[in-house]
Amino acid sequence: AKELGRDNYQPYSKDLHKRITQRLSLHNALRQAVDRQEFVIHYLPQVELLSGRFVAMEALVRWNHPEQGLITPEQFIPVAEETGLILPLGEYVLHAACAQAREWADQGLPHLRVAVNLSPRQFRQAGLPGTIETILHGSGLDPGLLELELTEGLFMRNLDESIHTMTAIRELGVGLSIDDFGTGYSSLAALKQFPLNRLKIAQAFMHDIPDDADSIAIAKSIIALGHSMKIRVSAEGVETLRQLHFLQASGCDEIQGYLVSRPIPPERIPDLVTRNRDF
Ligand code: C2E
Ligand code: CA
Ligand code: CA
């Protein structure tokens, strides 16, 4: 039995070893990439349904790997989060996005918001509001044009501390939204206490709309919930006209998704925004 156990253990151990080695080398490569600033940001346009205007751009980071080309965030954000590299990386993204939004304003797009994703670890870092303030100051961006996206994970831990950090960020004039809303474990009691501007309906619900009754019910309740809290509601992952029509009829405020545009490099934004498009 002992022998069998060892035999069984071997392949698993090799596999584990391989995984650890891969993780370590990814960690090292990522650390080097942060030092060398091998990251680029693409922007996902958001449209306001009532006006049909482009109102915001969500910053989405990509790793511009010297050999492998553009690597999507799913492939490195989790490791960056685990190892703490998300802190310098996240700060870089925040900095670059604010500078970019200021540039758009200077180019004659004065009301275009920029949305930046904040990882849980970044959100919990001491001194975050001060860092945001310094970055805003450095870029000269109107704080009202910055919105930070948080995930529902925050509902589960350190409620008082989370409210405290959110309040300090809101006092800078910066907006706060909950990303991927509906997929986590939100407590409605906590939600009510958070100083939020926006809920973003998770992409997962959009997929089966308008054919699945449950997804429709969930999307409609999130819109009603947001509006009862007097905050705006956005839909993510909108790909079809049928989804758009459902969202218009349901009173959703803003949408983003491939129907509007894929994420694009910043230099293409002014052209896109000034060309009038109807949604
Ligand atoms: P997210 O914040 O939910 O961003 C939306 C993701 O959905 C993006 O993927 C976007 O390209 C994709 N998407 C947009 N519209 C559609 C659509 O109509 N259909 C489909 N199928 N997909 C759509 P991306 O760029 O690969 O980013 C993935 C995730 O990585 C983001 O999800 C976000 O959680 C994370 N992420 C990206 N940039 C950052 C960052 O700077 N910091 C942190 N902490 N996380 C980031
Ligand atoms: Ca997001
Ligand atoms: Ca999202």
mmCIF file of C-alpha atoms and ligand atoms in Angstrom:
data_model
loop_
_atom_site.group_PDB
_atom_site.id
_atom_site.type_symbol
_atom_site.label_atom_id
_atom_site.label_comp_id
_atom_site.label_asym_id
_atom_site.label_seq_id
_atom_site.Cartn_x
_atom_site.Cartn_y
_atom_site.Cartn_z
ATOM 1 C CA ALA A 1 0.000 0.000 0.000
ATOM 2 C CA LYS A 2 2.914 2.233 0.807
ATOM 3 C CA GLU A 3 4.466 1.612 -2.607
ATOM 4 C CA LEU A 4 1.210 2.297 -4.360
ATOM 5 C CA GLY A 5 0.865 5.513 -2.458
ATOM 6 C CA ARG A 6 4.304 6.616 -3.548
ATOM 7 C CA ASP A 7 3.579 5.679 -7.158
ATOM 8 C CA ASN A 8 0.389 7.637 -7.045
ATOM 9 C CA TYR A 9 2.110 10.581 -5.501
ATOM 10 C CA GLN A 10 4.912 10.808 -8.071
ATOM 11 C CA PRO A 11 3.066 12.098 -11.155
ATOM 12 C CA TYR A 12 1.103 14.536 -9.036
ATOM 13 C CA SER A 13 4.285 15.817 -7.472
ATOM 14 C CA LYS A 14 5.899 16.305 -10.884
ATOM 15 C CA ASP A 15 2.841 18.142 -12.091
ATOM 16 C CA LEU A 16 2.822 20.312 -9.005
ATOM 17 C CA HIS A 17 6.513 21.011 -9.409
ATOM 18 C CA LYS A 18 5.945 22.064 -12.993
ATOM 19 C CA ARG A 19 3.114 24.350 -11.983
ATOM 20 C CA ILE A 20 5.176 25.960 -9.249
ATOM 21 C CA THR A 21 8.106 26.476 -11.626
ATOM 22 C CA GLN A 22 5.811 28.033 -14.224
ATOM 23 C CA ARG A 23 4.325 30.299 -11.616
ATOM 24 C CA LEU A 24 7.741 31.366 -10.375
ATOM 25 C CA SER A 25 8.990 32.158 -13.857
ATOM 26 C CA LEU A 26 5.795 34.060 -14.611
ATOM 27 C CA HIS A 27 6.296 35.965 -11.393
ATOM 28 C CA ASN A 28 9.895 36.836 -12.341
ATOM 29 C CA ALA A 29 8.962 37.806 -15.883
ATOM 30 C CA LEU A 30 6.119 39.917 -14.576
ATOM 31 C CA ARG A 31 8.359 41.697 -12.095
ATOM 32 C CA GLN A 32 10.765 42.521 -14.909
ATOM 33 C CA ALA A 33 7.865 43.696 -17.076
ATOM 34 C CA VAL A 34 6.750 46.078 -14.330
ATOM 35 C CA ASP A 35 10.278 47.491 -14.094
ATOM 36 C CA ARG A 36 10.479 47.883 -17.851
ATOM 37 C CA GLN A 37 6.892 49.185 -18.141
ATOM 38 C CA GLU A 38 5.952 46.624 -20.764
ATOM 39 C CA PHE A 39 2.244 47.384 -20.377
ATOM 40 C CA VAL A 40 -0.194 49.073 -22.687
ATOM 41 C CA ILE A 41 -3.745 50.118 -22.007
ATOM 42 C CA HIS A 42 -6.653 49.653 -24.342
ATOM 43 C CA TYR A 43 -9.946 51.404 -23.771
ATOM 44 C CA LEU A 44 -13.461 49.992 -23.855
ATOM 45 C CA PRO A 45 -16.015 52.657 -24.856
ATOM 46 C CA GLN A 46 -19.217 53.160 -22.862
ATOM 47 C CA VAL A 47 -22.312 54.730 -24.353
ATOM 48 C CA GLU A 48 -25.155 56.489 -22.568
ATOM 49 C CA LEU A 49 -28.404 55.065 -23.896
ATOM 50 C CA LEU A 50 -30.588 58.190 -23.601
ATOM 51 C CA SER A 51 -28.197 60.511 -25.434
ATOM 52 C CA GLY A 52 -26.435 57.936 -27.591
ATOM 53 C CA ARG A 53 -23.130 59.583 -26.642
ATOM 54 C CA PHE A 54 -19.785 58.103 -25.674
ATOM 55 C CA VAL A 55 -19.482 59.050 -22.029
ATOM 56 C CA ALA A 56 -16.651 56.908 -20.675
ATOM 57 C CA MET A 57 -13.699 54.686 -21.517
ATOM 58 C CA GLU A 58 -12.708 51.713 -19.342
ATOM 59 C CA ALA A 59 -8.952 51.185 -19.050
ATOM 60 C CA LEU A 60 -8.002 47.536 -19.677
ATOM 61 C CA VAL A 61 -4.360 46.617 -19.281
ATOM 62 C CA ARG A 62 -2.409 44.307 -21.614
ATOM 63 C CA TRP A 63 1.105 43.012 -21.229
ATOM 64 C CA ASN A 64 3.080 43.818 -24.367
ATOM 65 C CA HIS A 65 5.474 40.890 -24.114
ATOM 66 C CA PRO A 66 8.652 41.322 -26.228
ATOM 67 C CA GLU A 67 8.301 37.815 -27.722
ATOM 68 C CA GLN A 68 4.697 36.776 -27.190
ATOM 69 C CA GLY A 69 2.979 40.041 -28.090
ATOM 70 C CA LEU A 70 -0.140 41.233 -26.269
ATOM 71 C CA ILE A 71 -1.086 39.073 -23.297
ATOM 72 C CA THR A 72 -4.596 39.417 -21.819
ATOM 73 C CA PRO A 73 -5.083 40.406 -18.173
ATOM 74 C CA GLU A 74 -6.645 37.057 -17.209
ATOM 75 C CA GLN A 75 -3.231 35.489 -17.816
ATOM 76 C CA PHE A 76 -1.302 37.698 -15.402
ATOM 77 C CA ILE A 77 -3.596 39.728 -13.093
ATOM 78 C CA PRO A 78 -4.202 36.758 -10.723
ATOM 79 C CA VAL A 79 -0.438 36.212 -10.268
ATOM 80 C CA ALA A 80 0.136 39.948 -9.929
ATOM 81 C CA GLU A 81 -2.564 40.023 -7.256
ATOM 82 C CA GLU A 82 -1.058 37.055 -5.379
ATOM 83 C CA THR A 83 2.484 38.363 -5.428
ATOM 84 C CA GLY A 84 1.706 42.001 -4.715
ATOM 85 C CA LEU A 85 3.004 43.150 -8.114
ATOM 86 C CA ILE A 86 -0.518 44.454 -8.690
ATOM 87 C CA LEU A 87 0.399 47.416 -6.485
ATOM 88 C CA PRO A 88 3.038 48.990 -8.771
ATOM 89 C CA LEU A 89 1.163 47.742 -11.861
ATOM 90 C CA GLY A 90 -2.155 49.143 -10.662
ATOM 91 C CA GLU A 91 -0.565 52.461 -9.844
ATOM 92 C CA TYR A 92 0.942 52.595 -13.322
ATOM 93 C CA VAL A 93 -2.483 51.936 -14.908
ATOM 94 C CA LEU A 94 -4.136 54.601 -12.766
ATOM 95 C CA HIS A 95 -1.438 57.070 -13.654
ATOM 96 C CA ALA A 96 -1.537 56.316 -17.389
ATOM 97 C CA ALA A 97 -5.350 56.387 -17.542
ATOM 98 C CA CYS A 98 -5.572 59.766 -15.773
ATOM 99 C CA ALA A 99 -2.893 61.250 -18.042
ATOM 100 C CA GLN A 100 -4.750 59.844 -21.060
ATOM 101 C CA ALA A 101 -8.117 61.279 -19.980
ATOM 102 C CA ARG A 102 -6.494 64.655 -19.440
ATOM 103 C CA GLU A 103 -5.067 64.445 -22.957
ATOM 104 C CA TRP A 104 -8.531 63.683 -24.384
ATOM 105 C CA ALA A 105 -9.914 66.691 -22.535
ATOM 106 C CA ASP A 106 -7.154 68.827 -24.056
ATOM 107 C CA GLN A 107 -7.996 67.407 -27.479
ATOM 108 C CA GLY A 108 -11.550 68.716 -27.228
ATOM 109 C CA LEU A 109 -13.317 65.831 -25.470
ATOM 110 C CA PRO A 110 -13.883 67.616 -22.163
ATOM 111 C CA HIS A 111 -16.551 65.324 -20.675
ATOM 112 C CA LEU A 112 -15.077 61.903 -21.326
ATOM 113 C CA ARG A 113 -14.771 59.866 -18.119
ATOM 114 C CA VAL A 114 -12.156 57.213 -17.580
ATOM 115 C CA ALA A 115 -12.908 54.046 -15.576
ATOM 116 C CA VAL A 116 -10.072 52.146 -13.882
ATOM 117 C CA ASN A 117 -10.286 48.663 -12.323
ATOM 118 C CA LEU A 118 -8.981 48.405 -8.765
ATOM 119 C CA SER A 119 -7.951 45.006 -7.453
ATOM 120 C CA PRO A 120 -8.932 44.019 -3.898
ATOM 121 C CA ARG A 121 -5.327 44.228 -2.779
ATOM 122 C CA GLN A 122 -4.968 47.737 -4.173
ATOM 123 C CA PHE A 123 -8.178 48.775 -2.472
ATOM 124 C CA ARG A 124 -6.927 47.519 0.889
ATOM 125 C CA GLN A 125 -3.523 49.185 0.594
ATOM 126 C CA ALA A 126 -3.022 51.848 3.245
ATOM 127 C CA GLY A 127 -2.856 55.362 1.853
ATOM 128 C CA LEU A 128 -4.797 54.628 -1.341
ATOM 129 C CA PRO A 129 -6.843 57.858 -1.275
ATOM 130 C CA GLY A 130 -3.607 59.850 -0.933
ATOM 131 C CA THR A 131 -2.073 58.009 -3.887
ATOM 132 C CA ILE A 132 -5.139 58.746 -6.006
ATOM 133 C CA GLU A 133 -5.038 62.394 -4.999
ATOM 134 C CA THR A 134 -1.352 62.682 -5.965
ATOM 135 C CA ILE A 135 -1.982 61.057 -9.338
ATOM 136 C CA LEU A 136 -4.961 63.328 -10.053
ATOM 137 C CA HIS A 137 -2.912 66.332 -9.107
ATOM 138 C CA GLY A 138 -0.005 65.286 -11.311
ATOM 139 C CA SER A 139 -2.230 64.744 -14.347
ATOM 140 C CA GLY A 140 -4.435 67.780 -13.807
ATOM 141 C CA LEU A 141 -7.511 65.648 -14.492
ATOM 142 C CA ASP A 142 -10.877 66.779 -13.126
ATOM 143 C CA PRO A 143 -11.548 64.200 -10.341
ATOM 144 C CA GLY A 144 -15.146 63.963 -11.541
ATOM 145 C CA LEU A 145 -13.848 62.357 -14.739
ATOM 146 C CA LEU A 146 -12.318 59.415 -12.873
ATOM 147 C CA GLU A 147 -14.356 56.403 -11.775
ATOM 148 C CA LEU A 148 -12.890 53.404 -9.983
ATOM 149 C CA GLU A 149 -14.348 49.931 -10.374
ATOM 150 C CA LEU A 150 -14.446 47.680 -7.328
ATOM 151 C CA THR A 151 -15.520 44.056 -7.053
ATOM 152 C CA GLU A 152 -18.150 42.555 -4.831
ATOM 153 C CA GLY A 153 -15.515 40.701 -2.817
ATOM 154 C CA LEU A 154 -15.308 43.782 -0.642
ATOM 155 C CA PHE A 155 -18.766 43.105 0.731
ATOM 156 C CA MET A 156 -17.446 40.147 2.646
ATOM 157 C CA ARG A 157 -14.634 41.642 4.669
ATOM 158 C CA ASN A 158 -13.843 44.649 6.841
ATOM 159 C CA LEU A 159 -17.050 46.486 6.169
ATOM 160 C CA ASP A 160 -16.180 49.545 8.243
ATOM 161 C CA GLU A 161 -12.727 49.845 6.727
ATOM 162 C CA SER A 162 -14.138 49.508 3.203
ATOM 163 C CA ILE A 163 -16.715 52.238 3.851
ATOM 164 C CA HIS A 164 -13.994 54.438 5.283
ATOM 165 C CA THR A 165 -11.752 54.040 2.203
ATOM 166 C CA MET A 166 -14.669 54.523 -0.199
ATOM 167 C CA THR A 167 -15.761 57.676 1.599
ATOM 168 C CA ALA A 168 -12.241 59.115 1.432
ATOM 169 C CA ILE A 169 -12.133 58.403 -2.323
ATOM 170 C CA ARG A 170 -15.566 59.952 -2.897
ATOM 171 C CA GLU A 171 -14.458 63.043 -0.969
ATOM 172 C CA LEU A 172 -11.779 63.572 -3.629
ATOM 173 C CA GLY A 173 -14.632 63.881 -6.130
ATOM 174 C CA VAL A 174 -13.864 60.500 -7.709
ATOM 175 C CA GLY A 175 -16.671 58.083 -8.631
ATOM 176 C CA LEU A 176 -17.042 54.462 -7.492
ATOM 177 C CA SER A 177 -18.773 51.583 -9.199
ATOM 178 C CA ILE A 178 -19.291 47.908 -8.428
ATOM 179 C CA ASP A 179 -17.998 45.741 -11.275
ATOM 180 C CA ASP A 180 -19.475 42.381 -12.317
ATOM 181 C CA PHE A 181 -22.458 43.033 -10.086
ATOM 182 C CA GLY A 182 -24.636 40.025 -9.366
ATOM 183 C CA THR A 183 -21.934 37.367 -9.477
ATOM 184 C CA GLY A 184 -20.628 37.762 -5.927
ATOM 185 C CA TYR A 185 -22.179 37.581 -2.527
ATOM 186 C CA SER A 186 -23.491 41.062 -1.944
ATOM 187 C CA SER A 187 -25.304 41.868 1.163
ATOM 188 C CA LEU A 188 -27.950 44.430 0.357
ATOM 189 C CA ALA A 189 -27.469 45.882 3.824
ATOM 190 C CA ALA A 190 -23.789 46.566 3.005
ATOM 191 C CA LEU A 191 -24.610 47.866 -0.459
ATOM 192 C CA LYS A 192 -26.875 50.515 1.045
ATOM 193 C CA GLN A 193 -24.022 51.824 3.201
ATOM 194 C CA PHE A 194 -21.511 52.123 0.370
ATOM 195 C CA PRO A 195 -21.093 55.570 -1.238
ATOM 196 C CA LEU A 196 -21.471 54.339 -4.821
ATOM 197 C CA ASN A 197 -22.218 55.993 -8.160
ATOM 198 C CA ARG A 198 -22.893 52.957 -10.257
ATOM 199 C CA LEU A 199 -23.617 49.236 -10.523
ATOM 200 C CA LYS A 200 -22.297 47.357 -13.526
ATOM 201 C CA ILE A 201 -24.408 44.307 -14.423
ATOM 202 C CA ALA A 202 -22.061 41.358 -14.933
ATOM 203 C CA GLN A 203 -21.443 40.127 -18.458
ATOM 204 C CA ALA A 204 -22.577 36.637 -17.420
ATOM 205 C CA PHE A 205 -26.238 37.718 -17.367
ATOM 206 C CA MET A 206 -26.083 39.432 -20.736
ATOM 207 C CA HIS A 207 -25.211 36.247 -22.566
ATOM 208 C CA ASP A 208 -28.712 34.708 -22.438
ATOM 209 C CA ILE A 209 -30.692 37.918 -22.759
ATOM 210 C CA PRO A 210 -33.375 38.218 -24.055
ATOM 211 C CA ASP A 211 -34.007 34.456 -24.249
ATOM 212 C CA ASP A 212 -33.589 33.366 -20.654
ATOM 213 C CA ALA A 213 -36.256 34.386 -18.142
ATOM 214 C CA ASP A 214 -33.906 34.183 -15.140
ATOM 215 C CA SER A 215 -31.241 36.420 -16.696
ATOM 216 C CA ILE A 216 -33.948 38.924 -17.658
ATOM 217 C CA ALA A 217 -35.327 38.933 -14.127
ATOM 218 C CA ILE A 218 -31.853 39.423 -12.633
ATOM 219 C CA ALA A 219 -30.915 42.266 -14.990
ATOM 220 C CA LYS A 220 -34.235 44.019 -14.367
ATOM 221 C CA SER A 221 -33.865 43.705 -10.590
ATOM 222 C CA ILE A 222 -30.327 45.118 -10.680
ATOM 223 C CA ILE A 223 -31.568 48.109 -12.689
ATOM 224 C CA ALA A 224 -34.443 48.643 -10.237
ATOM 225 C CA LEU A 225 -32.096 48.215 -7.264
ATOM 226 C CA GLY A 226 -29.629 50.781 -8.606
ATOM 227 C CA HIS A 227 -32.332 53.274 -9.416
ATOM 228 C CA SER A 228 -33.933 52.871 -5.993
ATOM 229 C CA MET A 229 -30.510 53.766 -4.550
ATOM 230 C CA LYS A 230 -30.410 56.770 -6.911
ATOM 231 C CA ILE A 231 -27.341 55.529 -8.714
ATOM 232 C CA ARG A 232 -26.679 54.679 -12.340
ATOM 233 C CA VAL A 233 -26.675 51.200 -13.834
ATOM 234 C CA SER A 234 -24.460 50.020 -16.709
ATOM 235 C CA ALA A 235 -24.581 46.769 -18.633
ATOM 236 C CA GLU A 236 -21.400 44.914 -19.631
ATOM 237 C CA GLY A 237 -20.846 42.549 -22.529
ATOM 238 C CA VAL A 238 -23.597 43.864 -24.825
ATOM 239 C CA GLU A 239 -23.101 42.137 -28.169
ATOM 240 C CA THR A 240 -26.460 42.132 -29.953
ATOM 241 C CA LEU A 241 -29.186 44.570 -30.953
ATOM 242 C CA ARG A 242 -31.748 42.410 -29.159
ATOM 243 C CA GLN A 243 -29.788 42.905 -25.916
ATOM 244 C CA LEU A 244 -29.609 46.626 -26.599
ATOM 245 C CA HIS A 245 -33.377 46.853 -27.140
ATOM 246 C CA PHE A 246 -34.051 44.951 -23.937
ATOM 247 C CA LEU A 247 -31.757 47.291 -21.987
ATOM 248 C CA GLN A 248 -33.331 50.401 -23.511
ATOM 249 C CA ALA A 249 -36.805 49.148 -22.615
ATOM 250 C CA SER A 250 -35.642 48.296 -19.093
ATOM 251 C CA GLY A 251 -34.222 51.748 -18.389
ATOM 252 C CA CYS A 252 -30.549 50.794 -18.183
ATOM 253 C CA ASP A 253 -28.386 53.946 -18.242
ATOM 254 C CA GLU A 254 -25.199 52.944 -20.058
ATOM 255 C CA ILE A 255 -23.807 50.030 -22.009
ATOM 256 C CA GLN A 256 -20.460 48.669 -23.075
ATOM 257 C CA GLY A 257 -19.601 45.662 -25.198
ATOM 258 C CA TYR A 258 -18.643 44.500 -28.649
ATOM 259 C CA LEU A 259 -21.851 45.975 -30.119
ATOM 260 C CA VAL A 260 -20.409 49.397 -29.296
ATOM 261 C CA SER A 261 -16.743 48.592 -29.777
ATOM 262 C CA ARG A 262 -13.994 46.213 -28.751
ATOM 263 C CA PRO A 263 -11.256 47.632 -26.508
ATOM 264 C CA ILE A 264 -9.100 49.899 -28.695
ATOM 265 C CA PRO A 265 -5.813 51.806 -28.344
ATOM 266 C CA PRO A 266 -6.172 55.371 -27.016
ATOM 267 C CA GLU A 267 -5.170 57.102 -30.234
ATOM 268 C CA ARG A 268 -8.319 55.797 -31.928
ATOM 269 C CA ILE A 269 -10.685 57.260 -29.316
ATOM 270 C CA PRO A 270 -10.999 60.914 -30.489
ATOM 271 C CA ASP A 271 -12.006 59.763 -33.975
ATOM 272 C CA LEU A 272 -14.550 57.291 -32.632
ATOM 273 C CA VAL A 273 -16.106 59.782 -30.235
ATOM 274 C CA THR A 274 -16.415 62.687 -32.663
ATOM 275 C CA ARG A 275 -17.907 60.519 -35.392
ATOM 276 C CA ASN A 276 -21.596 60.438 -34.487
ATOM 277 C CA ARG A 277 -23.047 57.008 -34.007
ATOM 278 C CA ASP A 278 -26.562 56.103 -32.965
ATOM 279 C CA PHE A 279 -27.388 53.453 -30.458
HETATM 280 P P1 C2E B 1 -13.736 43.488 -16.673
HETATM 281 O O1 C2E B 1 -13.365 44.634 -15.810
HETATM 282 O O2 C2E B 1 -15.073 42.873 -16.444
HETATM 283 O O3 C2E B 1 -13.573 44.004 -18.167
HETATM 284 C C1 C2E B 1 -14.401 43.616 -19.221
HETATM 285 C C2 C2E B 1 -13.774 42.481 -20.015
HETATM 286 O O4 C2E B 1 -14.744 41.999 -20.940
HETATM 287 C C3 C2E B 1 -12.591 42.922 -20.861
HETATM 288 O O5 C2E B 1 -11.711 41.820 -21.005
HETATM 289 C C4 C2E B 1 -13.263 43.232 -22.201
HETATM 290 O O6 C2E B 1 -12.374 43.155 -23.296
HETATM 291 C C5 C2E B 1 -14.292 42.135 -22.274
HETATM 292 N N1 C2E B 1 -15.456 42.503 -23.076
HETATM 293 C C6 C2E B 1 -15.938 43.739 -23.290
HETATM 294 N N2 C2E B 1 -17.041 43.701 -24.046
HETATM 295 C C7 C2E B 1 -17.292 42.390 -24.322
HETATM 296 C C8 C2E B 1 -18.322 41.691 -25.070
HETATM 297 O O7 C2E B 1 -19.249 42.283 -25.629
HETATM 298 N N3 C2E B 1 -18.235 40.346 -25.102
HETATM 299 C C9 C2E B 1 -17.238 39.664 -24.497
HETATM 300 N N4 C2E B 1 -17.241 38.329 -24.595
HETATM 301 N N5 C2E B 1 -16.251 40.276 -23.782
HETATM 302 C C10 C2E B 1 -16.282 41.631 -23.693
HETATM 303 P P2 C2E B 1 -10.148 41.957 -20.722
HETATM 304 O O8 C2E B 1 -9.624 43.225 -21.304
HETATM 305 O O9 C2E B 1 -9.532 40.672 -21.153
HETATM 306 O O10 C2E B 1 -10.077 42.093 -19.154
HETATM 307 C C11 C2E B 1 -10.427 41.027 -18.327
HETATM 308 C C12 C2E B 1 -10.454 41.404 -16.874
HETATM 309 O O11 C2E B 1 -9.138 41.716 -16.394
HETATM 310 C C13 C2E B 1 -11.269 42.654 -16.593
HETATM 311 O O12 C2E B 1 -12.630 42.311 -16.546
HETATM 312 C C14 C2E B 1 -10.716 43.066 -15.249
HETATM 313 O O13 C2E B 1 -11.318 42.340 -14.206
HETATM 314 C C15 C2E B 1 -9.257 42.655 -15.355
HETATM 315 N N6 C2E B 1 -8.448 43.846 -15.629
HETATM 316 C C16 C2E B 1 -8.174 44.466 -16.805
HETATM 317 N N7 C2E B 1 -7.372 45.533 -16.630
HETATM 318 C C17 C2E B 1 -7.143 45.618 -15.293
HETATM 319 C C18 C2E B 1 -6.393 46.528 -14.461
HETATM 320 O O14 C2E B 1 -5.784 47.525 -14.908
HETATM 321 N N8 C2E B 1 -6.387 46.277 -13.113
HETATM 322 C C19 C2E B 1 -7.074 45.226 -12.573
HETATM 323 N N9 C2E B 1 -7.030 45.051 -11.245
HETATM 324 N N10 C2E B 1 -7.785 44.365 -13.319
HETATM 325 C C20 C2E B 1 -7.829 44.556 -14.661
HETATM 326 CA CA CA B 2 -14.252 46.424 -15.036
HETATM 327 CA CA CA B 3 -16.807 43.712 -15.449
#
